[in-house]
Coordinates of C-alpha atoms and ligand atoms in Angstrom, one line a residue:
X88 CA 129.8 115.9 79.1
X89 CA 128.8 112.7 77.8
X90 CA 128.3 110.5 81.0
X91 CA 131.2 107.7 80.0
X92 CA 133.3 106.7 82.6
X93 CA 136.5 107.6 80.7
X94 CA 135.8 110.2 78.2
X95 CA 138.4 111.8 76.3
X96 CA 141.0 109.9 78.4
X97 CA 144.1 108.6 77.2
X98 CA 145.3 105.3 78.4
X99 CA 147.7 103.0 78.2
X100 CA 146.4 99.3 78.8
X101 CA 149.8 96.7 79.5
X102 CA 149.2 93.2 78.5
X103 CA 146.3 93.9 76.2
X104 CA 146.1 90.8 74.7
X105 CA 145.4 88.9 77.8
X106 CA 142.0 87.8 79.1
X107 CA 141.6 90.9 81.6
X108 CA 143.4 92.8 79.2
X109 CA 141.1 92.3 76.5
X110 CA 138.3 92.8 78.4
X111 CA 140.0 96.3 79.7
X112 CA 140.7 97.4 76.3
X113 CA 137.5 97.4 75.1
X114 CA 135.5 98.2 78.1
X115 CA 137.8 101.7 78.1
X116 CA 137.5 101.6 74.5
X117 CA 133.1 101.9 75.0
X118 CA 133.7 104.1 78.2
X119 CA 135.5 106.8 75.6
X120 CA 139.2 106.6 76.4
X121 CA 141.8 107.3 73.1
X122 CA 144.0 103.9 73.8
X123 CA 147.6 102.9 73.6
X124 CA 147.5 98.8 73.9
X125 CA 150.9 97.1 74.3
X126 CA 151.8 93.2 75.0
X127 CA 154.7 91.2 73.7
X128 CA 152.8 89.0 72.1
X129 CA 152.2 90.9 68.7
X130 CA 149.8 88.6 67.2
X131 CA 147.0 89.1 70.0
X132 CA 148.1 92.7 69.7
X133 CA 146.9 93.4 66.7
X134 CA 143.8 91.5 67.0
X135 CA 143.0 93.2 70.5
X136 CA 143.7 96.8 68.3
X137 CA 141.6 96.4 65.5
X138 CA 138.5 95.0 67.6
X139 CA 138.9 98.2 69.5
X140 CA 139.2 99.8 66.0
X141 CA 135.9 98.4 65.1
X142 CA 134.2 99.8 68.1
X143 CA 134.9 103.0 66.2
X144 CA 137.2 104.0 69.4
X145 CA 141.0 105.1 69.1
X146 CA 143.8 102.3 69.9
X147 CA 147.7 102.5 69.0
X148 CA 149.5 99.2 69.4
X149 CA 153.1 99.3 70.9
X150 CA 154.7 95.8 71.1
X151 CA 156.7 95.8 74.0
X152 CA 158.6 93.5 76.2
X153 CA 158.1 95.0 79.7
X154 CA 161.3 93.3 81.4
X155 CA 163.3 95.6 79.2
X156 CA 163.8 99.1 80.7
X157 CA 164.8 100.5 76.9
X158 CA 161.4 98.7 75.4
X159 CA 159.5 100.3 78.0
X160 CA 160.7 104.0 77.8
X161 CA 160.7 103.8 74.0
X162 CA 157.0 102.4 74.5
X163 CA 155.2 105.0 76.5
X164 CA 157.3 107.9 74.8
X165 CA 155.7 106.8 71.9
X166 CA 152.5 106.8 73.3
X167 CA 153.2 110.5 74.8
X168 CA 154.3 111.5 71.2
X169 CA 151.3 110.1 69.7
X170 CA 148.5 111.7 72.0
X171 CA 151.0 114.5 73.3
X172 CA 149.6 113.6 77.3
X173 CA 148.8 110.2 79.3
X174 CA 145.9 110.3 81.4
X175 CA 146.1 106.9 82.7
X176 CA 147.8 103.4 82.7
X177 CA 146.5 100.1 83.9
X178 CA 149.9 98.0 84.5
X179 CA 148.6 94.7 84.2
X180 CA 150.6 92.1 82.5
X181 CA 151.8 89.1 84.1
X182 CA 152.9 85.4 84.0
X183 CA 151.5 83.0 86.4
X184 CA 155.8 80.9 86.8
X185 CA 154.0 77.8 85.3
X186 CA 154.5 75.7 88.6
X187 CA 151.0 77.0 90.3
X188 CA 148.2 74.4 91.4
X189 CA 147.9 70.8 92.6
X190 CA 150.9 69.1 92.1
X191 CA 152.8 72.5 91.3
X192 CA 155.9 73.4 93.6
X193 CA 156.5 74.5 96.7
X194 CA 158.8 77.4 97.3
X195 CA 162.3 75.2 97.8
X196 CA 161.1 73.1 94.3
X197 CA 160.6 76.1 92.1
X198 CA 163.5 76.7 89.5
X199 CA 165.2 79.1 89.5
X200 CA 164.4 80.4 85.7
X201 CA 160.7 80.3 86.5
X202 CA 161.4 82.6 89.3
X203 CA 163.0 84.8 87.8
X204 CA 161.1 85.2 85.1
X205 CA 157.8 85.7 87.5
X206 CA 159.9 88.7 88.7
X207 CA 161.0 89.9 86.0
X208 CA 157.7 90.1 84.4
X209 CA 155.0 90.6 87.6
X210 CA 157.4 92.9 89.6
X211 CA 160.4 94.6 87.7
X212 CA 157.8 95.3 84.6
X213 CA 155.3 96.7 86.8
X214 CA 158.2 99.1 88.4
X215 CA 159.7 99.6 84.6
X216 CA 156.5 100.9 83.7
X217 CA 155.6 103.1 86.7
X218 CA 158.5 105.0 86.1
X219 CA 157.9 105.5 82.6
X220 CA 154.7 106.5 83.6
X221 CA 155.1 108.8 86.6
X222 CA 157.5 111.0 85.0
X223 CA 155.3 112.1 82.2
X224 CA 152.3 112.0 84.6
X225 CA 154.4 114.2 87.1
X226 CA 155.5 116.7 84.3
X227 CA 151.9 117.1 82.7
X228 CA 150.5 117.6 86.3
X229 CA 147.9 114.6 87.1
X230 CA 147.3 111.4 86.3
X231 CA 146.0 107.5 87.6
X232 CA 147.6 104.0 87.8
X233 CA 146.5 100.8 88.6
X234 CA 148.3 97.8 89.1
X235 CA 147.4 94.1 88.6
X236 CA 148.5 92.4 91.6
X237 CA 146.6 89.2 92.6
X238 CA 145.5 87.6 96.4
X239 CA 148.8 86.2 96.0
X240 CA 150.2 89.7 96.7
X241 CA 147.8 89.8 100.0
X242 CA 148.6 86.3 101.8
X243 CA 150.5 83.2 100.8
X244 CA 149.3 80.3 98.8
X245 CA 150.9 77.3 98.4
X246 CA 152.9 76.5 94.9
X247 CA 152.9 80.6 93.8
X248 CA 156.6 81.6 95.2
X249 CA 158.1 83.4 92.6
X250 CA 154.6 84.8 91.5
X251 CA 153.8 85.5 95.3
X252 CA 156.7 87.1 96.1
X253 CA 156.4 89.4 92.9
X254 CA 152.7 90.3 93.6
X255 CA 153.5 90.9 97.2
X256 CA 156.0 93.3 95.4
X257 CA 153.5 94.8 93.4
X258 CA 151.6 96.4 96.2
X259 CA 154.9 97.6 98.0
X260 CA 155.5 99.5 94.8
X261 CA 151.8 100.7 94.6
X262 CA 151.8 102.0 98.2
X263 CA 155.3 103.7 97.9
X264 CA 154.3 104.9 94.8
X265 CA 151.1 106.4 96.0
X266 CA 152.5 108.2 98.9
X267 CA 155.8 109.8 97.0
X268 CA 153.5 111.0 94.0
X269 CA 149.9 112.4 96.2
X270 CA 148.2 114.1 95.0
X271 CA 149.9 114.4 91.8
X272 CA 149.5 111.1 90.7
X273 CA 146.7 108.6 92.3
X274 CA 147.9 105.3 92.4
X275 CA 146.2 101.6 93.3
X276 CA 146.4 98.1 93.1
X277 CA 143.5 95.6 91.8
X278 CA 143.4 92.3 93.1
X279 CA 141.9 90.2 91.4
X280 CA 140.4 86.6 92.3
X281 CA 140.9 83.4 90.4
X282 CA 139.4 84.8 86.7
X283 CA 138.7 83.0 83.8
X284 CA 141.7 83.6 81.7
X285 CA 144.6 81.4 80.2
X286 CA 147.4 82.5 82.5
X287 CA 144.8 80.4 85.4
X288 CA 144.2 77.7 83.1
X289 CA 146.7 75.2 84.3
X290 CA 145.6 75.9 87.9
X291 CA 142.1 75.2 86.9
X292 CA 143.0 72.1 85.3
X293 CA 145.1 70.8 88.5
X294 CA 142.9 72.2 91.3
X295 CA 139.2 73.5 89.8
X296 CA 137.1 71.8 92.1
X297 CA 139.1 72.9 95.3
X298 CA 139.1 76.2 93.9
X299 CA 135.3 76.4 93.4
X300 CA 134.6 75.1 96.7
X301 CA 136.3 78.3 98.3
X302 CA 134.2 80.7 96.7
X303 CA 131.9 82.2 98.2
X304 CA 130.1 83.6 94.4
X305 CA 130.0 80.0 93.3
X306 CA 132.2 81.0 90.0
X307 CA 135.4 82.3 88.5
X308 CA 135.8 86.1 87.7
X309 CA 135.4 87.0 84.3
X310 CA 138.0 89.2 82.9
X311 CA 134.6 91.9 82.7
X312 CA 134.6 91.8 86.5
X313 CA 138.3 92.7 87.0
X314 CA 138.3 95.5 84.4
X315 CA 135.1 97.0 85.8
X316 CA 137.2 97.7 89.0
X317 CA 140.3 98.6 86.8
X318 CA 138.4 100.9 84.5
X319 CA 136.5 103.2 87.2
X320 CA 139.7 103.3 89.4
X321 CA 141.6 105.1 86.1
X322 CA 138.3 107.4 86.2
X323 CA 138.3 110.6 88.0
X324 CA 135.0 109.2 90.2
X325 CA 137.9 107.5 92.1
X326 CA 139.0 110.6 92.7
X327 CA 139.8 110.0 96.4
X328 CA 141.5 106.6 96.2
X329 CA 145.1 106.4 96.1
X330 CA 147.6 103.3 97.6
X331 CA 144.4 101.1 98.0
X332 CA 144.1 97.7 97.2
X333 CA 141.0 97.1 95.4
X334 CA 140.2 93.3 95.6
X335 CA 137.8 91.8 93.5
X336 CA 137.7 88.0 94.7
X337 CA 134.0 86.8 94.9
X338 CA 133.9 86.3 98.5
X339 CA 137.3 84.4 98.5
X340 CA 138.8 86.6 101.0
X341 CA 136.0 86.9 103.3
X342 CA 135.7 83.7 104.2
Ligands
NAD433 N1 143.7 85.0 85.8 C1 143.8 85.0 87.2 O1 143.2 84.2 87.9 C2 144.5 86.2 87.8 C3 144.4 86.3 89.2 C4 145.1 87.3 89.9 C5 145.9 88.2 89.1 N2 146.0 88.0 87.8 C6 146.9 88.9 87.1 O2 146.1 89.6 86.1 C7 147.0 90.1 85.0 C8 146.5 89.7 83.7 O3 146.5 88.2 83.6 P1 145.4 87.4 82.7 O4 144.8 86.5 83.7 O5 144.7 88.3 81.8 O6 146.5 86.5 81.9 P2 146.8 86.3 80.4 O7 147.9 85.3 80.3 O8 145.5 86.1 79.6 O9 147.4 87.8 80.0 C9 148.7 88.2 80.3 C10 149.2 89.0 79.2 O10 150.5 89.6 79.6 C11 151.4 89.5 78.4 N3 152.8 89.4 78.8 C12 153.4 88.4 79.5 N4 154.7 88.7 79.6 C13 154.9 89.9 79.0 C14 156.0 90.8 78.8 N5 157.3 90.4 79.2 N6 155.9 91.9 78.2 C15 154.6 92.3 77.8 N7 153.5 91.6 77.9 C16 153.7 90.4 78.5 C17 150.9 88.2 77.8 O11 151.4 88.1 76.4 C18 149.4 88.2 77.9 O12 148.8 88.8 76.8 C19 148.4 89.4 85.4 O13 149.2 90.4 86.0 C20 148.0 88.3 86.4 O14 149.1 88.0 87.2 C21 145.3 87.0 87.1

């Protein structure tokens, strides 16, 4: 017993080279888990790998585009080939649609690519990977998930309506999820705030100071804050929660 959160673990960290991402990578990395990091972009892939490298921690990177059922499959078998188990997957890329913020558009504006492609990405990847995921998780006999869905997957907000509507998604899947696959499989949803990364960046731009006003912790979450949450619901102290939605908002809610 060495008192990390994650020891010995092996997970799988979607959209690794992402702000919250990142930040999950190598706070599993330093909490002990043996990684498998995947993202399509394979650039910030292998940068993301080989700082978790340095940390003197394990990390396999699997380029992967998750709207592809056959890239997916082929990408967690390999992950199950290379570590012969998965203990845990934090499903957690995502594209913001590009139309979000001030000035962005409202849901009978948004075209019809960008919606698609916010599905696509946010809702059929997340699904695509869960059932990658389940399976092995089902025939080894345990496992955890978490899901990145947003507060755009608890209540509306004006300009998200392909990314709403994929988030909103996201917990439907979680909470089916979590109830077909108890107590196999424990299964949850983080919601994260507005956080400092660059899919929020054009939002930030458009609306920062309207944004700012509404929050109740007087900043943005840093990717840290979102993988905290992500991190210790993949942990076996979370033993207990399954179909939750964990949100982690600064006050934003609340108010
Ligand atoms: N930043 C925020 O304010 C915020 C708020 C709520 C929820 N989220 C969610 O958090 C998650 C992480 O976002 P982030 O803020 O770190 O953004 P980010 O843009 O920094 O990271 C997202 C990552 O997903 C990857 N990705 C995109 N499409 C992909 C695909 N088809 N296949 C594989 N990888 C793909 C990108 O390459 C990128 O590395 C997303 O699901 C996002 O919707 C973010």
């Amino acid at each position: 017993m060495t008192g990390l959160l994650l020891d010995g673990k092996v997970i799988l960290i979607t959209g690794a080279a992402g702000g919250i991402g990142r930040a999950a990578s190598l706070l599993a990395a330093r909490e002990g888990a043996r990684l498998s990091l995947t993202d399509v972009s394979e650039n910030g892939l292998e940068e993301i790998t080989e700082q978790v490298r340095a940390k003197s921690a394990e990390a396999l990177a699997l380029p992967a585009d998750l709207t592809d059922g056959e890239s997916v499959n082929a990408m967690v078998a390999a992950a199950v080939e290379h570590y012969g188990r998965l203990d845990g997957a934090f499903n957690n890329a995502g594209v913001s649609g590009g139309q979000i913020g001030q000035g962005g558009r409202r849901v009978g504006e948004w075209d019809e690519t960008a919606f698609d492609r916010a599905i696509a990405v946010n809702l059929k990847g997340v699904w695509l990977c869960l059932r990658a995921e389940l399976r092995q998780m089902e025939s080894q006999g345990g496992g955890a998930i978490v899901n990145t869905a947003s507060l755009a997957g608890l209540t509306g907000f004006k300009t998200t309506a392909g990314y709403s509507a994929a988030k909103h998604g996201v917990i439907g899947l979680t909470k089916t999820a979590a109830i077909e696959y108890a107590p196999t499989v424990r299964i949850n949803a983080v919601c994260p705030g507005y956080t400092d990364t660059d899919l929020m960046k054009d939002a930030k731009r458009r609306s920062g100071d309207a944004i700012m006003a509404r929050i109740p912790s007087a900043r943005l979450a840093q990717p840290q804050d979102i993988a905290e949450m992500a991190c210790w619901l993949l942990s076996d102290r979370a033993g207990y929660a399954t179909g939750g939605e964990f949100v982690v908002d600064g006050g934003y809610m609340a108010g």
